[in-house]
mmCIF file of C-alpha atoms in Angstrom:
data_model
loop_
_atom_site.group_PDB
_atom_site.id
_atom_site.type_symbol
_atom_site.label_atom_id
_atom_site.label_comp_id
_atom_site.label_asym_id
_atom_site.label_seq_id
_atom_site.Cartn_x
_atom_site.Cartn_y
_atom_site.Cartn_z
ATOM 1 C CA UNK A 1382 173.528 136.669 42.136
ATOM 2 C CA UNK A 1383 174.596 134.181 44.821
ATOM 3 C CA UNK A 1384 177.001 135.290 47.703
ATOM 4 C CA UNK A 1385 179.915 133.371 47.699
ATOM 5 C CA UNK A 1386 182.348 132.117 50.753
ATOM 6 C CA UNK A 1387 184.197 135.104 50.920
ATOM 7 C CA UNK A 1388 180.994 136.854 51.824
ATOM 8 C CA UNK A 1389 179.921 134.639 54.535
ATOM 9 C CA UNK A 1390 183.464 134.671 56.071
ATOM 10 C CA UNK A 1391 183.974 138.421 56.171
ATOM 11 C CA UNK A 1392 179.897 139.149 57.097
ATOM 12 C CA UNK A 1393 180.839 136.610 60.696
ATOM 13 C CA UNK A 1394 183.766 138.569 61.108
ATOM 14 C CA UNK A 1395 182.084 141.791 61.598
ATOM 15 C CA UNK A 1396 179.448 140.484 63.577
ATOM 16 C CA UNK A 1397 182.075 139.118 65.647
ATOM 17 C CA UNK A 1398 184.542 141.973 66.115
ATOM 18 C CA UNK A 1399 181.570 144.244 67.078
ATOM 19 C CA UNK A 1400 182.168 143.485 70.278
ATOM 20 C CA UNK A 1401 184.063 145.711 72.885
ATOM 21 C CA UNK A 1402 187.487 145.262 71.146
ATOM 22 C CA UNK A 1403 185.618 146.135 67.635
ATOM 23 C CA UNK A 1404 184.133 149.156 66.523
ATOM 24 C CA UNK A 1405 181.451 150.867 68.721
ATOM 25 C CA UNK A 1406 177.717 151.750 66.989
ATOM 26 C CA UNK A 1407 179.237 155.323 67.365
ATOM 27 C CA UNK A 1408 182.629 154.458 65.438
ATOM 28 C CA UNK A 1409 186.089 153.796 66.847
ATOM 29 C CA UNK A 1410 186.708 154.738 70.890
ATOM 30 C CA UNK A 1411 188.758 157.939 70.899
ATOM 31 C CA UNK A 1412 191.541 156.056 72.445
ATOM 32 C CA UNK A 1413 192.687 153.701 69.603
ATOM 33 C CA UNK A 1414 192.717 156.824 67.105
ATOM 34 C CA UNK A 1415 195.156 158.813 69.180
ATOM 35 C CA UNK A 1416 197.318 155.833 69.914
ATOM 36 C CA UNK A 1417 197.870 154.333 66.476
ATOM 37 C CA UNK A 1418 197.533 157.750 64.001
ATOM 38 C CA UNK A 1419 199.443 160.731 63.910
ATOM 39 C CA UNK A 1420 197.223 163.320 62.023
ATOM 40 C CA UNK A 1421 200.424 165.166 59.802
ATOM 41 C CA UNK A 1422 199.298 168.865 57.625
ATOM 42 C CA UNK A 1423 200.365 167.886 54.106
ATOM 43 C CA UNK A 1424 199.951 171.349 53.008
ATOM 44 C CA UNK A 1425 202.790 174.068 53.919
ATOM 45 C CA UNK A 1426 201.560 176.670 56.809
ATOM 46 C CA UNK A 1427 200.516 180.030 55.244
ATOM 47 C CA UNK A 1428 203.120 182.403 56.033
ATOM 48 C CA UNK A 1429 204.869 186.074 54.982
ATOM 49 C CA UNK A 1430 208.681 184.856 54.561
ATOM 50 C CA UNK A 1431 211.688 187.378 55.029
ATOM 51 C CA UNK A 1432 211.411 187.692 51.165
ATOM 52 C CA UNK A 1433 208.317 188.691 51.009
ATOM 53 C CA UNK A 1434 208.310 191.642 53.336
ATOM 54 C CA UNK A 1435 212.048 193.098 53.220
ATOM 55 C CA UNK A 1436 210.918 194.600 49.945
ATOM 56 C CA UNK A 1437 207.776 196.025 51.484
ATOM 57 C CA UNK A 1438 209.484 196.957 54.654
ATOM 58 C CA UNK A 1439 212.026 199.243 52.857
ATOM 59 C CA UNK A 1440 209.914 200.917 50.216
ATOM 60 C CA UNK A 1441 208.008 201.821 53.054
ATOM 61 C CA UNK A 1442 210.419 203.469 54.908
ATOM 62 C CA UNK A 1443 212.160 205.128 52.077
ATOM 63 C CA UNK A 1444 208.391 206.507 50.857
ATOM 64 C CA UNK A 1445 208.052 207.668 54.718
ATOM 65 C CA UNK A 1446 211.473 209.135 54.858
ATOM 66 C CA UNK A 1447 210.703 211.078 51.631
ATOM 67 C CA UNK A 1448 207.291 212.508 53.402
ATOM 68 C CA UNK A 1449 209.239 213.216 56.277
ATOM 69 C CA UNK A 1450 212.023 214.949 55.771
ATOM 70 C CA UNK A 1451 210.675 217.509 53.255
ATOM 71 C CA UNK A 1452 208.250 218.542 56.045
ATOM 72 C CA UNK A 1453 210.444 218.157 58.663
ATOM 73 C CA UNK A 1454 213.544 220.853 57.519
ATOM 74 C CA UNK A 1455 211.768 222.923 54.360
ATOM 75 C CA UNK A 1456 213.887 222.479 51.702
ATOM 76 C CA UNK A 1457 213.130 224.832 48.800
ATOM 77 C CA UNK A 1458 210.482 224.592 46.039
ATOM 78 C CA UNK A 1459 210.658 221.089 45.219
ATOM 79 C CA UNK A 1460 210.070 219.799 48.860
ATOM 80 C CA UNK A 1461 206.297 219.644 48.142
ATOM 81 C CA UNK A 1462 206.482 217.241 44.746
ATOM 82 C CA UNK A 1463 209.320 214.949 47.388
ATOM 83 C CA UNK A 1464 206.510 214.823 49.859
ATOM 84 C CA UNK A 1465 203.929 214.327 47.616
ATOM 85 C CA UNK A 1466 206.203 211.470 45.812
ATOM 86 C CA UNK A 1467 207.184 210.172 49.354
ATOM 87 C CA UNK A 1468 203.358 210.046 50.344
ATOM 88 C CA UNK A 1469 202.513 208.332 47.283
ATOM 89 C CA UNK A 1470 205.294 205.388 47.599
ATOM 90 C CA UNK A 1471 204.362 204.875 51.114
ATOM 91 C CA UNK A 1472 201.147 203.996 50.257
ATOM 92 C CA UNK A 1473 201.965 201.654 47.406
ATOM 93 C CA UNK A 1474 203.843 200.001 50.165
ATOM 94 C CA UNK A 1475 201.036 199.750 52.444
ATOM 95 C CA UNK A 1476 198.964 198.640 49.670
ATOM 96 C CA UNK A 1477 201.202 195.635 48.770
ATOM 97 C CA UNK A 1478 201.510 194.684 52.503
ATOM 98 C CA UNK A 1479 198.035 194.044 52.796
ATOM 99 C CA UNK A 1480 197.742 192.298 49.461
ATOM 100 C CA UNK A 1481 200.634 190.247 50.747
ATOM 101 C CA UNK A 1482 198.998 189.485 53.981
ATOM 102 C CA UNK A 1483 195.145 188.473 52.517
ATOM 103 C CA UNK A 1484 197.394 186.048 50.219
ATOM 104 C CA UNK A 1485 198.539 183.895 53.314
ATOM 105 C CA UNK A 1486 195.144 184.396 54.636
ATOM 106 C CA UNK A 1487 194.686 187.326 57.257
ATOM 107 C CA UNK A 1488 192.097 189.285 57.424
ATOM 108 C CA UNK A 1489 191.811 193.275 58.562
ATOM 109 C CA UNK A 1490 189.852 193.105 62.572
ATOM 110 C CA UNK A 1491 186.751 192.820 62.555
ATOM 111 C CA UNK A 1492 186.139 191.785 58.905
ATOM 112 C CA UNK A 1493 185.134 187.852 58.035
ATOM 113 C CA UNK A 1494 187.567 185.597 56.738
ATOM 114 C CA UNK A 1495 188.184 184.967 52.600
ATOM 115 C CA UNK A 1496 185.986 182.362 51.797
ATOM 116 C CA UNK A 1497 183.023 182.790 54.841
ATOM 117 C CA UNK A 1498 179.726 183.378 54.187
ATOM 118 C CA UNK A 1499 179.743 186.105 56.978
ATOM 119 C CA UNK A 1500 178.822 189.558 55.597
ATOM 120 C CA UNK A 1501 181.361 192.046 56.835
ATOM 121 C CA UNK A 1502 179.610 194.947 59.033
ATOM 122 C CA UNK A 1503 179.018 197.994 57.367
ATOM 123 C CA UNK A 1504 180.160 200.141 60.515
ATOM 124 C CA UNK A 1505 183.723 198.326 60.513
ATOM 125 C CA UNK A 1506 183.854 199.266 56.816
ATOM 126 C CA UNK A 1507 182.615 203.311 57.810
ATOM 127 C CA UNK A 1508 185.638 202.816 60.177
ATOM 128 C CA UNK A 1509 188.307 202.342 57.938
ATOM 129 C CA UNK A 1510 186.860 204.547 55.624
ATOM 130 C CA UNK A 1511 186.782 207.334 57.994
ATOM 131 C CA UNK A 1512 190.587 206.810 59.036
ATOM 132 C CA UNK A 1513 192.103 206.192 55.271
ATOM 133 C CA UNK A 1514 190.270 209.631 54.532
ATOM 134 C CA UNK A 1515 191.343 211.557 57.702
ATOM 135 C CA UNK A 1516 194.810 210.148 57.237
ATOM 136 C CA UNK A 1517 195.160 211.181 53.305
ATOM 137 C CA UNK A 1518 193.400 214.617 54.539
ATOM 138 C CA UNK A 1519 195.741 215.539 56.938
ATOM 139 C CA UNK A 1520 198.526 214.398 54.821
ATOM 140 C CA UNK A 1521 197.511 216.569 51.673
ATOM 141 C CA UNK A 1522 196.940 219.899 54.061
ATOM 142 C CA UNK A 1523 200.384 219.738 55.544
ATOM 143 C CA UNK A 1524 202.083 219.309 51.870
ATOM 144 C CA UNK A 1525 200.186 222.061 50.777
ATOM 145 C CA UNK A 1526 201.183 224.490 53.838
ATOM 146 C CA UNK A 1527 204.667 224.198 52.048
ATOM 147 C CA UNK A 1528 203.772 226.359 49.706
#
């Protein structure tokens, strides 16, 4: 297949504009990007709205309030089930707060990001594990010293 005129025209053009006005052998000079484009994020930032965490907020502190005040004054027989109840809705909240959070992307410290290839470190992991199990510990022995 022959080349036609348009061909010829457009192949002396770039051979011409290849100059120092034109396009480098490296690609455009950093200087005419910045002036001329404006690099705009078409996608919405990843954020927890208002909406999101007043919910979460507020069972939380009503499950913590529950813990607390059974503990706090005694009150009768049933103040161990409130406790136990209060316990148990404060940690739904804190479980629905950190599903809210890995949905707009954060991650707990010192674990890799959704999506990496990185391998989170087992000692990190031992860490939390150790906490969460102190925490619940400690919470389950003071409910059952109301009795």
């Amino acid at each position: 297949m022959e080349a036609g005129p348009r061909d010829t025209e457009q192949q002396q053009r770039r051979n011409t504009t290849d100059g120092p006005s034109g396009l480098s052998p490296d690609g455009p000079e950093e200087q005419d990007l910045l002036a001329d484009e404006v690099e705009v994020e078409l996608r919405p930032q990843r954020r927890l709205r208002i909406w999101q965490l007043a919910p979460i907020v507020v069972l939380a502190a009503a499950g913590s309030l529950m813990f607390a005040f059974p503990l706090a004054f005694g009150t009768g027989d049933g103040g161990a089930v409130v406790a136990m109840l209060g316990l148990l809705i404060s940690c739904c909240a804190a479980g629905w707060g950190v599903t809210a959070a890995r949905r707009v992307g954060h991650t707990w410290p010192g674990l890799p990001s959704r999506g990496s290839d990185e391998r989170p470190d087992w000692r990190v992991i031992a860490l939390y594990v150790g906490v969460a199990v102190v925490l619940v510990a400690l919470a389950v022995w003071r409910v059952a010293r109301l009795r």
